[in-house]
XYZ file of C-alpha atoms in Angstrom:
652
model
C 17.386 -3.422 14.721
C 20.627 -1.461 14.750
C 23.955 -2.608 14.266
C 25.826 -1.097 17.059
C 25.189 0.179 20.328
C 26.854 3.106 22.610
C 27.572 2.386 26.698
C 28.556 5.286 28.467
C 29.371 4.754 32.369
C 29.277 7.674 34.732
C 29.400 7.771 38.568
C 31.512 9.171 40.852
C 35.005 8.674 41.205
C 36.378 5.617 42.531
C 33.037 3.641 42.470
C 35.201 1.238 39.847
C 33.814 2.501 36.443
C 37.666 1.987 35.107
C 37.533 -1.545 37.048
C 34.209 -3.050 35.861
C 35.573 -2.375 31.683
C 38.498 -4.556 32.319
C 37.264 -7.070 34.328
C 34.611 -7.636 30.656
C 37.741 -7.310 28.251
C 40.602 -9.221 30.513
C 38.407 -11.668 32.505
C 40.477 -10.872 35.543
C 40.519 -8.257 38.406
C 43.243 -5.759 37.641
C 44.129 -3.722 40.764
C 45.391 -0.600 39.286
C 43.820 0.367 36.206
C 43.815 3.936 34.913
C 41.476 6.811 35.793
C 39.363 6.371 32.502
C 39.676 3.734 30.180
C 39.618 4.433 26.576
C 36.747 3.455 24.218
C 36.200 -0.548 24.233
C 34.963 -1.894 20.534
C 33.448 -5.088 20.962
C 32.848 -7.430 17.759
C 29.526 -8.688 17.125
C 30.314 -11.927 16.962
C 31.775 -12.332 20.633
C 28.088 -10.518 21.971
C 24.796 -12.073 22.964
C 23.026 -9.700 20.648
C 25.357 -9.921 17.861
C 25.792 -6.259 17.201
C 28.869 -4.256 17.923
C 29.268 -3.232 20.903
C 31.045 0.764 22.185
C 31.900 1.113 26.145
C 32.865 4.380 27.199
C 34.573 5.355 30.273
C 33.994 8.632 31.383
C 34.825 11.137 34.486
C 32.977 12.945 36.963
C 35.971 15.600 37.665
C 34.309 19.227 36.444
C 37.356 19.895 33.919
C 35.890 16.656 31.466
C 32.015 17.817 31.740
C 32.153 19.133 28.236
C 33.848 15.949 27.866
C 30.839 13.832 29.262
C 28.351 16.091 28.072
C 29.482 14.849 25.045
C 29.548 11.394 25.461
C 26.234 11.291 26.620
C 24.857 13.175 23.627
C 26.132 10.360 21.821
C 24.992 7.549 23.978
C 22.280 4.873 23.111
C 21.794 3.899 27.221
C 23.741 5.299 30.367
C 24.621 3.057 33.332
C 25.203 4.811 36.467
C 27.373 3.310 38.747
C 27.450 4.016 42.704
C 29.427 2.171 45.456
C 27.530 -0.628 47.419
C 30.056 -0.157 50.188
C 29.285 3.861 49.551
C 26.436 4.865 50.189
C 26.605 8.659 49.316
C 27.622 7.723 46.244
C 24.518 6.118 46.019
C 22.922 9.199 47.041
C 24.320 11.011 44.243
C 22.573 8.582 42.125
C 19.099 10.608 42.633
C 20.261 13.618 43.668
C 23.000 14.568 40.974
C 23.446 11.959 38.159
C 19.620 11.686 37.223
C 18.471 15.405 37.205
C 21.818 15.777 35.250
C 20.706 13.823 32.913
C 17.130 15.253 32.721
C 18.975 18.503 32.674
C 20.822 18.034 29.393
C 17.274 16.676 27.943
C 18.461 13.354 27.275
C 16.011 10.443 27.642
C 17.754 7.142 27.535
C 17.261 4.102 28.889
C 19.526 4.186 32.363
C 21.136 0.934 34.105
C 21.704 1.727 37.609
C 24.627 -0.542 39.265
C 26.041 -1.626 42.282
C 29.538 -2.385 42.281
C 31.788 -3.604 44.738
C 28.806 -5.971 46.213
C 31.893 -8.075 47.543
C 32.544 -5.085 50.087
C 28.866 -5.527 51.349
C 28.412 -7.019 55.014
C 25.440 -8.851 55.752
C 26.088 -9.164 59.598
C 26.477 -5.723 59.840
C 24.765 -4.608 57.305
C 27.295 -2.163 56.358
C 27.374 -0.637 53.059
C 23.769 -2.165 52.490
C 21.457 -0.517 49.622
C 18.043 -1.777 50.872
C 15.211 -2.658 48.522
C 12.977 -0.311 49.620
C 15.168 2.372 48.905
C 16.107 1.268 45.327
C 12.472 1.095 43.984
C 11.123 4.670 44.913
C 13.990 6.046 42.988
C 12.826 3.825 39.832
C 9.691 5.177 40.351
C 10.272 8.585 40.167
C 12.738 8.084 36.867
C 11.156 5.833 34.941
C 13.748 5.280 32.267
C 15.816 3.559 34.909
C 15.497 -0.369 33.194
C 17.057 -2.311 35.752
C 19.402 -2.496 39.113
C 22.220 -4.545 38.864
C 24.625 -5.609 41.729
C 27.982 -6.597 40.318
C 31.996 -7.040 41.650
C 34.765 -6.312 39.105
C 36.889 -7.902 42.059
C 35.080 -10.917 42.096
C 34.145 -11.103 38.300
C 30.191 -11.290 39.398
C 27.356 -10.318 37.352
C 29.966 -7.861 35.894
C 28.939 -9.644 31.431
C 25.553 -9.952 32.540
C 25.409 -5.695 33.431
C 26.760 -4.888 29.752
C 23.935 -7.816 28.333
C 21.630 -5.940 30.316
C 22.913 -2.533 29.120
C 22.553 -4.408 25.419
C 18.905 -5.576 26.470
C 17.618 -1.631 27.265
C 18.986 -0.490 23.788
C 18.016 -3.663 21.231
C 14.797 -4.917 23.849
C 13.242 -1.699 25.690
C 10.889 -2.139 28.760
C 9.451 1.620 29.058
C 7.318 0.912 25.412
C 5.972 -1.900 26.674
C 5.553 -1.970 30.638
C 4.295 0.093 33.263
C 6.902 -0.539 36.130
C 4.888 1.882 38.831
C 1.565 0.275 38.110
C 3.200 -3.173 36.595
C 0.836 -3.164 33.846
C 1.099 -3.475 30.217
C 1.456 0.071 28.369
C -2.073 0.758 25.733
C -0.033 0.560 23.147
C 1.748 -2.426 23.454
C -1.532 -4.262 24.651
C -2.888 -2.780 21.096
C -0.170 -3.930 19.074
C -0.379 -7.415 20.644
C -4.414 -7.892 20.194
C -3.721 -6.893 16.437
C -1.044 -9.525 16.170
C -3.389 -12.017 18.190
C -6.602 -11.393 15.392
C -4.069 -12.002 12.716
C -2.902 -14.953 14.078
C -6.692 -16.146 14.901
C -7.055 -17.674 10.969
C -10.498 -19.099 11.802
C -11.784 -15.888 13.287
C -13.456 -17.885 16.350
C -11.692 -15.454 19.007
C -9.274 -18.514 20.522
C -5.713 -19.796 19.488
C -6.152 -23.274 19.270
C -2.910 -25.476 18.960
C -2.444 -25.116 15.262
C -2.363 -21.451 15.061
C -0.258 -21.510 18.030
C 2.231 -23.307 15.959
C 1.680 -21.494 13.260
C 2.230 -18.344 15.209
C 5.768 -20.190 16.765
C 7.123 -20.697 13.675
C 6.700 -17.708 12.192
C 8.234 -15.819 14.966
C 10.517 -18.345 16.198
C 11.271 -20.738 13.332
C 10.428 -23.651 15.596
C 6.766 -25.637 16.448
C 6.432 -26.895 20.016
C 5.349 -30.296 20.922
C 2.224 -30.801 22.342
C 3.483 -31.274 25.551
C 4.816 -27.873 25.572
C 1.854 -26.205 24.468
C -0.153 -27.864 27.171
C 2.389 -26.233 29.467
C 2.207 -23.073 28.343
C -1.523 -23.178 28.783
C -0.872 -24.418 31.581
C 0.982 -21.370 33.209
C -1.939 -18.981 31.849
C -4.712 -21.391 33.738
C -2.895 -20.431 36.726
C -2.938 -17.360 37.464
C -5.958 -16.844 34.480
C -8.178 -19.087 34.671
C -10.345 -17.263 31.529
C -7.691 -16.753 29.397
C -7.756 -20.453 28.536
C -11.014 -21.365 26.859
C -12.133 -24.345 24.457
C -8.328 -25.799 24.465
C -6.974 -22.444 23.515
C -5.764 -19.120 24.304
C -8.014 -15.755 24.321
C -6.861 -12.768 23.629
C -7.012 -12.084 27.542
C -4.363 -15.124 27.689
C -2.139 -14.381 25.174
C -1.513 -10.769 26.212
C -1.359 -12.417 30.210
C 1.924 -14.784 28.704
C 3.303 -11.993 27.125
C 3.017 -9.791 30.823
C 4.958 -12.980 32.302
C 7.935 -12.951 29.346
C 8.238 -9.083 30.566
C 7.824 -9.428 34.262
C 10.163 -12.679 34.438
C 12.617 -10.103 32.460
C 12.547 -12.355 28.881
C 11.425 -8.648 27.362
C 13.610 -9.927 24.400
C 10.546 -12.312 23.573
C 7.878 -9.650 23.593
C 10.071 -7.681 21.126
C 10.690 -10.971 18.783
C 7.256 -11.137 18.720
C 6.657 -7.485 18.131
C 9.291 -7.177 15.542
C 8.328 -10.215 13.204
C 5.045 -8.271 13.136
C 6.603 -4.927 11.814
C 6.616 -3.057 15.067
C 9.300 -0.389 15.802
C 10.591 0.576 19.155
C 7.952 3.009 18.615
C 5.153 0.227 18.964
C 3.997 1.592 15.510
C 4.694 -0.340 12.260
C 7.999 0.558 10.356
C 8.220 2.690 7.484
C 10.048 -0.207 5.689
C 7.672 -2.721 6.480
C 4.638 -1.177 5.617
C 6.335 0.273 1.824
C 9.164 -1.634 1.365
C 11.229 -0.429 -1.874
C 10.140 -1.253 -5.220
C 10.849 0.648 -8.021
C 8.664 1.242 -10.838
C 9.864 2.025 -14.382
C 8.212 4.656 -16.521
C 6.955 2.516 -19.098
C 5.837 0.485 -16.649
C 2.590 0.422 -13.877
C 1.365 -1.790 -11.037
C -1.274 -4.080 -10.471
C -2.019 -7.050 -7.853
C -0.651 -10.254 -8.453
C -2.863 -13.460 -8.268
C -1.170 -13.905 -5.197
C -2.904 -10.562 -3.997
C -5.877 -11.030 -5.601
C -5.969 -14.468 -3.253
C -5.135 -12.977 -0.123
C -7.813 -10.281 -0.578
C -10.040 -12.621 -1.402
C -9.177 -14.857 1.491
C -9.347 -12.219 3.598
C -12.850 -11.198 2.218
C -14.511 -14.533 2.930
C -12.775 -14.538 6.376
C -14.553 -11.114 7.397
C -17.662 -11.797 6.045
C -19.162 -13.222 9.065
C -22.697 -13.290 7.771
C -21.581 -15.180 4.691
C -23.592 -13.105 2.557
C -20.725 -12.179 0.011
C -21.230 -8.440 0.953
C -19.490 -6.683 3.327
C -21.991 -4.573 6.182
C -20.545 -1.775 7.383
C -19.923 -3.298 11.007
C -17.698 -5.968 8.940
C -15.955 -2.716 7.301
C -15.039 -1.539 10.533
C -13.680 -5.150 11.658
C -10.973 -5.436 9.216
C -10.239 -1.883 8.844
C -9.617 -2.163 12.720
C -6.065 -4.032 11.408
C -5.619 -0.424 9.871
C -5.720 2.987 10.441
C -8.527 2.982 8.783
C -10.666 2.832 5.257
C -8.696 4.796 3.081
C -11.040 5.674 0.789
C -13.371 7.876 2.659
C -12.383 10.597 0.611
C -13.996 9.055 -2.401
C -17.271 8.429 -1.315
C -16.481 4.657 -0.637
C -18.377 2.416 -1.142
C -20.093 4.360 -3.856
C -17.154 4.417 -6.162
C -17.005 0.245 -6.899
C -19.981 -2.263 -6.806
C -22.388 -3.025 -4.142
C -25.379 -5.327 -3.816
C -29.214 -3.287 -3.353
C -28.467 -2.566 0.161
C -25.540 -0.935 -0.410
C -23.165 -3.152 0.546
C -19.614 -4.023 -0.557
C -19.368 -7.315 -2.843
C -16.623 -9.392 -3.391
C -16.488 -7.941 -6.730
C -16.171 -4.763 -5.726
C -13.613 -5.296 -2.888
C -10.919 -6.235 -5.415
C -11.916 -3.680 -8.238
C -11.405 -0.969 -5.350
C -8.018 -2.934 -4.639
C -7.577 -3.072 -8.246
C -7.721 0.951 -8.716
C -5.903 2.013 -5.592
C -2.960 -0.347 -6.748
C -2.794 1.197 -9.920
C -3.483 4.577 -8.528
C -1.165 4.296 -5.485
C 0.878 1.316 -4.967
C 2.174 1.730 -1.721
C -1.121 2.319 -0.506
C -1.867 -1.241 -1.458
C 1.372 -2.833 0.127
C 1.209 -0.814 3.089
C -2.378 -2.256 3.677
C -1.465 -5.766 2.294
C 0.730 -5.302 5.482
C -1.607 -4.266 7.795
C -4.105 -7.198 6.904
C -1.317 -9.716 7.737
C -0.222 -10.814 3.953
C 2.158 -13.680 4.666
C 5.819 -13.246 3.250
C 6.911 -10.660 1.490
C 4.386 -8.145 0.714
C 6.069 -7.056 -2.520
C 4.393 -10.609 -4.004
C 0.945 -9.071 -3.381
C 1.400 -6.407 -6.684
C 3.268 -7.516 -10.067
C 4.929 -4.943 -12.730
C 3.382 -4.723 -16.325
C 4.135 -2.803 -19.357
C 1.725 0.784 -19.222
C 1.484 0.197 -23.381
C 0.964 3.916 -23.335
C 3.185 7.291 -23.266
C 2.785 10.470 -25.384
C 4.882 10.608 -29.435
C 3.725 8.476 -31.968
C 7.498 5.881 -30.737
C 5.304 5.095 -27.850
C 2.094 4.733 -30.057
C 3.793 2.302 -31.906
C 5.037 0.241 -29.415
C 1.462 -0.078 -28.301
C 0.713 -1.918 -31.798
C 3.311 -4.699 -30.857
C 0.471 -7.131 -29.608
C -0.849 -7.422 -26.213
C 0.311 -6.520 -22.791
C -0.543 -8.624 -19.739
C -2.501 -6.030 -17.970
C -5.893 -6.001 -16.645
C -6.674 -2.325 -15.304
C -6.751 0.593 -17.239
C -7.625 3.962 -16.606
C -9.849 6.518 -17.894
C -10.409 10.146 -17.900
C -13.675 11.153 -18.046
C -13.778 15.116 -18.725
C -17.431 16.842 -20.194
C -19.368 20.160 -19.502
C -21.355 20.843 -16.725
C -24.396 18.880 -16.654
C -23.312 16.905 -19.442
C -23.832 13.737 -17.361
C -20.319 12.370 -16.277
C -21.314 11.587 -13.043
C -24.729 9.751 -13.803
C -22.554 7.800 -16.395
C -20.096 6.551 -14.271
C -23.157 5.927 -11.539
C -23.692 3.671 -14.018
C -20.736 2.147 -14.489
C -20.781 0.827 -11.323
C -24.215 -0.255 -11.062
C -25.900 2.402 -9.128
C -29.286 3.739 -9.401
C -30.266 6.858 -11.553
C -30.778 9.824 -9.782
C -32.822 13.286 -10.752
C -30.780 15.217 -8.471
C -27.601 17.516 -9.633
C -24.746 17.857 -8.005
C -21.557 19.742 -10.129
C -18.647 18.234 -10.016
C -16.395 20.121 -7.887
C -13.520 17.548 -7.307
C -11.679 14.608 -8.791
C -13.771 11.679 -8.298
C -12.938 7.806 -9.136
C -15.191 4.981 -9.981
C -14.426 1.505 -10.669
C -15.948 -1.566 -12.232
C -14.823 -4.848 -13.973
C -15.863 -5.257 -17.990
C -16.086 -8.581 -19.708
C -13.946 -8.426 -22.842
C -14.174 -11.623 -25.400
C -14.292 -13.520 -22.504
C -11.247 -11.597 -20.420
C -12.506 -9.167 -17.098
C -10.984 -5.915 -17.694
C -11.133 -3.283 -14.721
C -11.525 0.207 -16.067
C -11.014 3.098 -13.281
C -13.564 6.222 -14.226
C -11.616 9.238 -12.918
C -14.164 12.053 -13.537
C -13.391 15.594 -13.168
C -15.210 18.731 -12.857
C -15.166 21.646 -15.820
C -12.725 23.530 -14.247
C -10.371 20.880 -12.866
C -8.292 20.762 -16.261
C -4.954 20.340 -14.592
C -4.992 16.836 -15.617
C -4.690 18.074 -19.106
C -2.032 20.034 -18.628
C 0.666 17.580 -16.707
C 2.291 15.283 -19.604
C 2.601 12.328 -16.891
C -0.797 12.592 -15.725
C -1.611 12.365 -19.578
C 0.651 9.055 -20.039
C -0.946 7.568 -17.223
C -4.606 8.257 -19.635
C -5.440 4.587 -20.978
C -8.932 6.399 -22.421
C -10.316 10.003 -22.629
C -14.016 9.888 -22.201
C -15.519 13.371 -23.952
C -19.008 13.563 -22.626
C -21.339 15.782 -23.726
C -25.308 16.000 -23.289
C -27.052 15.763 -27.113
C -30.192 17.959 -25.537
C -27.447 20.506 -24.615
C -26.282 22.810 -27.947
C -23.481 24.185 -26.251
C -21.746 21.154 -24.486
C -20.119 19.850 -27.356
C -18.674 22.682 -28.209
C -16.798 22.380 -24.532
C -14.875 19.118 -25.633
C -13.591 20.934 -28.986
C -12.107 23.919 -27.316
C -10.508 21.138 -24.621
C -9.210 19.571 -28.037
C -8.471 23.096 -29.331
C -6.647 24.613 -25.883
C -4.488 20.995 -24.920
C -2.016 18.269 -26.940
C -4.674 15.650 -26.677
C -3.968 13.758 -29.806
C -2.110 11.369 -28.895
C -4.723 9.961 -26.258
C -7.047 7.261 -27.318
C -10.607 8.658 -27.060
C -13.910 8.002 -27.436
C -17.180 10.308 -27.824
C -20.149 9.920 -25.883
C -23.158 11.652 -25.883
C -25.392 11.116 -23.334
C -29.106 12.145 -22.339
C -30.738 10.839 -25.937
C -34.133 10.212 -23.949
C -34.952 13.995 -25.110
C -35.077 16.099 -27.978
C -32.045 16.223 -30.207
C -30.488 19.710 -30.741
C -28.181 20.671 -33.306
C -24.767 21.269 -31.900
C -23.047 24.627 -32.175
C -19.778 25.373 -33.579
C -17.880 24.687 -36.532
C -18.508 21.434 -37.257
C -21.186 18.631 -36.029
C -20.210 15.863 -33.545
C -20.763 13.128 -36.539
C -18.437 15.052 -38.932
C -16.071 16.141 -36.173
C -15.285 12.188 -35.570
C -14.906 11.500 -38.923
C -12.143 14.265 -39.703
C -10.486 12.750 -36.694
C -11.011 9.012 -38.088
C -12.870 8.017 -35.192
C -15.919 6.258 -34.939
C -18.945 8.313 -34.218
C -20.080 9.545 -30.253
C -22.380 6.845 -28.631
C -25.469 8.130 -28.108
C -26.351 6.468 -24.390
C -29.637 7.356 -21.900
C -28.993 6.899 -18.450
C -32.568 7.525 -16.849
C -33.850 4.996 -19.530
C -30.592 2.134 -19.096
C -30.260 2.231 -22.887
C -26.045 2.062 -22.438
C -25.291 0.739 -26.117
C -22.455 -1.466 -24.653
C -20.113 2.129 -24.365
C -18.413 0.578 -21.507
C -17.511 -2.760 -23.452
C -16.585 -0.413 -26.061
C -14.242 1.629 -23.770
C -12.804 -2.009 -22.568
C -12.003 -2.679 -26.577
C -10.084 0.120 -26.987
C -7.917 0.017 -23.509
C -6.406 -3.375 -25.952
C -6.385 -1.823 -29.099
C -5.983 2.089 -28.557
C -3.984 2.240 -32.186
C -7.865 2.579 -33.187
C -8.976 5.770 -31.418
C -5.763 7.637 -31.307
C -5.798 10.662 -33.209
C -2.542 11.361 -34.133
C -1.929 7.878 -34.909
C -5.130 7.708 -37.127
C -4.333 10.891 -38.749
C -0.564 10.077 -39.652
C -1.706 7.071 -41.422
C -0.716 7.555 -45.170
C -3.340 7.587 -48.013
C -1.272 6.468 -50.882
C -2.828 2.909 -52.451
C -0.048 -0.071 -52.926
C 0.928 -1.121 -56.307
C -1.083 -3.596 -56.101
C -4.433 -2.197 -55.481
C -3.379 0.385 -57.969
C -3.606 -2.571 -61.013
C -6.036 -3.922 -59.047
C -8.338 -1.387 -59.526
C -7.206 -0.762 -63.146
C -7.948 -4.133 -64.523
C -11.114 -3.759 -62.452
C -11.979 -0.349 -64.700
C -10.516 -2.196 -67.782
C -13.163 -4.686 -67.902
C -15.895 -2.139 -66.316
C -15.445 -0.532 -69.899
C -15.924 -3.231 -71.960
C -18.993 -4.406 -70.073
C -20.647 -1.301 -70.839
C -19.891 -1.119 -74.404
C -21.257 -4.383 -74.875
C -24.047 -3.032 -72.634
C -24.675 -0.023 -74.620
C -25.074 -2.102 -78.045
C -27.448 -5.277 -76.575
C -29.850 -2.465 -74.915
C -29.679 -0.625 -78.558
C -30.363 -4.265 -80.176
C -33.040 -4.947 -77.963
C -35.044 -1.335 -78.113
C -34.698 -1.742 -82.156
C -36.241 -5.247 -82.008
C -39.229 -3.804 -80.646
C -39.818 -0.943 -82.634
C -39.340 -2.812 -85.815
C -41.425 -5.765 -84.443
C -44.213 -2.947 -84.038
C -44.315 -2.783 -88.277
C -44.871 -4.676 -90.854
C -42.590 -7.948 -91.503
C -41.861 -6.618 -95.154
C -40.816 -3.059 -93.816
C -38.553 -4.781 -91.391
C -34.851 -4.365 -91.187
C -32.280 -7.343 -91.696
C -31.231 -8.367 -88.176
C -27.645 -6.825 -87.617
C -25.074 -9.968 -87.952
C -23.247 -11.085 -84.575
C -19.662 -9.456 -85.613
C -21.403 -5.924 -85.860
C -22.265 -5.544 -81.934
């Protein structure tokens, strides 16, 4: 809400403008006042609405138009005053002050009131501003909020116009009612049936008294007794008999109480209401509620919370009306409907997470989608946290931790320094055409093998939880097509690289040869990355280029490329693999494996030189026992007399 509002009063002259702002400030009638006040400042603290509070006096004589002009410009609602005892100045009401108004193109909300009601006689019925007369004109100008009839002399009504003028600023009508047809505005009644499923915890289409309550408090900070909610049901039953049902309220009911707060002119409820739900005068949710601010470091990323990952589960089980763990595309729709919709359309959702054989979303793949877009896109993850109804601060809902990433071999070395508390990690996954990066992340998430080919023509992202000594990792597959290498090029989208995934088909003699000139063309050292050649079902092919894929790895010190078949499920645990290195990527960086230095310690040095030292003797003696042994049985061949004397012990 703001913090301070603007009143401007116009009218013709002498209809007691000057009169009415000093009866507020002094409390008393004050005969002769000047022709226009100055500016009033009222303190928040002495107003109903506890904001501060402007009243401007103004002029109708044609030297202070620019003057008014002005004013009005700068004016949050405009109360035109007439004469009761006048009645052509209450002509001029329609005919000048309101097309003036419309004239200048300003749309505020417009008081319209009577002063001088203690001028009015009733026997006469002189100076008399019938009904009948009063509401065509509010027809016609809709923005008019109220009538008020008021005496400055008299000190009537004359706090309760400038509360009113307070009301049309802070607690608007025209959003929210239809005073020609004295229905509910669409989007009002929309905003209200969203608030009303929120509320409904059990999902069974009825308020009963405990979410009633639970609805009070949180928009009012107080329960009511039982005897109070029985009255409020009470008021529905009569005049709506079926908006009571089963000891509770239906949506029919609740939005019927909330037509009685605006009718009986408590619009200030309706807003409370509105407002604690994240509505602006708008009727659409704030840009502060829906991304509130939250700053994230470089060095740092985002994930859910287990606070999150428990309201998205708890919302999960509460849309899943079937109970079959999977959500059907009708349940989709139901708590998208909170939304403005599924916002990952654009990525082939729900092909991009896990789904059971009829295609439909599991509770496993809910959060690993929730899991990707909140490391891809936080706010897209608190603004819909918002949207489903996450209770408190939505902020709770994601967490900070360490990236344990960034380019130079500082950073690389601060990813040595033990574990970081994170769970999802992403992956690049970049590979010829038709070297199989799409059926491999197919895979990933546990969808079927196709024959078909489609080429990668855009970014796509895939993700999946991996099991990790007992830990569930989520690693988000971000594939992209042969020519989409502007990844490679952007040093943050590099940073943001947990994994490179090099795919290349081993049937193929020319994709390998893709990922070297990627390696040869971009600063990709200092990106863990793994090999992975896919397709070994058919004939191997010797690779092209300088060097093969096996000797390639090992001038890098990297392991060697896992050789995986889709079409046949022979995987060879590469995604487990991938998962191992996301916590230890020290052992498939490049840069970092390269820069390691080759010089032995000291130590290993004699270790290996007392190791030699006795390899040396044990051949000598070696040498002489076989020569003892081969002698032996050439002499023992002969004749005992032609036999040599057996060499003595010391000559070995």
């Amino acid at each position: 809400m703001r913090d301070d509002i603007r009143i401007v009063l116009v009218g013709d002259d002498g209809v007691g403008k000057s009169t009415l702002v000093t009866a507020l400030i002094k409390e008393t009638f004050i005969l002769n006042v000047q022709a226009v006040v100055p500016e009033v400042t009222i303190p928040p603290e002495v107003t109903p609405e506890n904001v501060t509070t402007h009243i401007i006096d103004t002029s109708s004589a044609s030297e202070s138009h620019e003057v008014l002009e002005t004013e009005l410009r700068k004016a949050n609602v405009v109360c035109i005053a007439y004469a009761v005892d006048d009645r052509s100045s209450f002509q001029r009401v329609h005919e000048y002050w309101l097309p003036l108004l419309r004239l200048q193109g300003i749309n505020l909300p417009v008081i319209l009131v009577g002063n001088k009601v203690d001028l009015r006689d009733e026997d006469t019925g002189h100076g008399t501003v019938l009904e009948d007369e009063v509401v065509p004109i509010m027809n016609e100008y809709r923005e008019i909020e109220i009538c008020v009839e008021c005496s400055a002399k008299a000190l009537l009504n004359v706090s309760e116009l400038f509360y009113f003028a307070q009301k049309a600023v802070l607690h608007p009508t025209r959003p929210l009612y239809d005073a020609r047809d004295h229905v509910m505005k669409q989007r009002c009644s929309d905003a209200l049936v969203r608030i009303f499923r929120l509320c409904d915890m059990d999902g069974d289409g009825i308020l009963n008294d405990a979410e009633l309550n639970d609805f009070q408090r949180k928009c009012f900070n107080t329960p009511l007794q039982q005897r109070e909610l029985e009255g409020v049901k009470e008021i529905v039953k009569a005049s709506r008999p079926d908006g009571v049902v089963s000891g509770g309220l239906n949506v029919e009911g609740f939005l019927y109480l909330h037509l009685l707060f605006i009718q009986r002119g408590r619009v200030e409820t309706t807003w409370m209401v509105l407002r604690r739900f994240g509505y602006g005068d708008d009727l659409s949710l704030r840009e502060d509620f829906l991304c509130p601010e939250f700053d994230v470091p470089s060095d740092c990323c985002v994930e859910l919370s287990p606070h999150g990952y428990s309201f998205l589960t708890e919302i999960f089980k509460r849309y899943d009306a079937d109970g079959d763990s999977a959500f059907c595309a009708d349940e989709l729709e139901q708590i998208f409907s909170l939304s403005p919709g599924i916002p990952w359309k654009h990525n082939k959702f729900p092909d991009s997470t896990v789904t059971n054989a009829a295609g439909f979303v599991t509770l496993e793949g809910w959060l690993a989608q929730w899991s990707m877009t909140t490391l891809l896109d936080h706010k897209q993850t608190l603004a819909y946290l918002a949207y489903f109804g996450y209770p408190g601060d939505i902020r709770d809902g994601i967490r900070l931790v360490g990236r344990q990433g960034g380019l130079g071999h500082g950073a690389l070395r601060r990813r040595k320094k033990g574990k970081l508390p994170r769970s999802v990690f992403l992956c690049y996954v970049v590979g010829a055409s038709g070297s199989g990066k799409s059926s491999l992340i197919r895979a990933f998430a546990k969808k079927p093998f196709s024959e078909d080919y489609a080429p990668t023509t855009r970014s796509t992202t895939t993700v999946n939880s991996v099991d990790v000594k007992g830990s569930e990792k989520y690693l988000v597959m971000q594939e992209f097509g042969p020519y989409d290498t502007s990844v490679l090029q952007s040093r943050r989208q590099l940073e943001a690289c947990d994994l490179l995934v090099m795919v290349y088909d081993s049937s193929d003699p020319n994709s390998f040869s893709y990922l070297t000139n990627l390696r040869k063309n971009y600063s990709l050292d200092n990106v863990p990355v793994i090999f992975v050649a896919t397709k070994s079902d058919l004939d191997y092919v010797e690779q092209r280029g300088d060097q093969p894929p096996d000797i390639y790895c090992r001038e890098l010190k990297l392991t060697a490329p896992v050789y995986v078949s889709v079409r046949d499920g022979q995987i060879a645990s590469v995604f487990q693999r991938m998962a191992a290195i996301t916590r230890s990527p020290q052992s498939a960086t490049p840069s970092l494996l390269l820069s390691r230095p080759h010089v032995w310690s000291a130590a290993r040095i004699l270790g290996v030189t007392a190791l030699a030292g006795v390899g040396l003797v044990s051949t000598f003696v070696a040498y002489h026992a076989i020569k003892y042994w081969w002698t032996n049985i050439l002499y023992s061949r002969s004749s005992l007399s032609t036999s040599p004397p057996l060499p003595k012990r010391n000559e070995l």
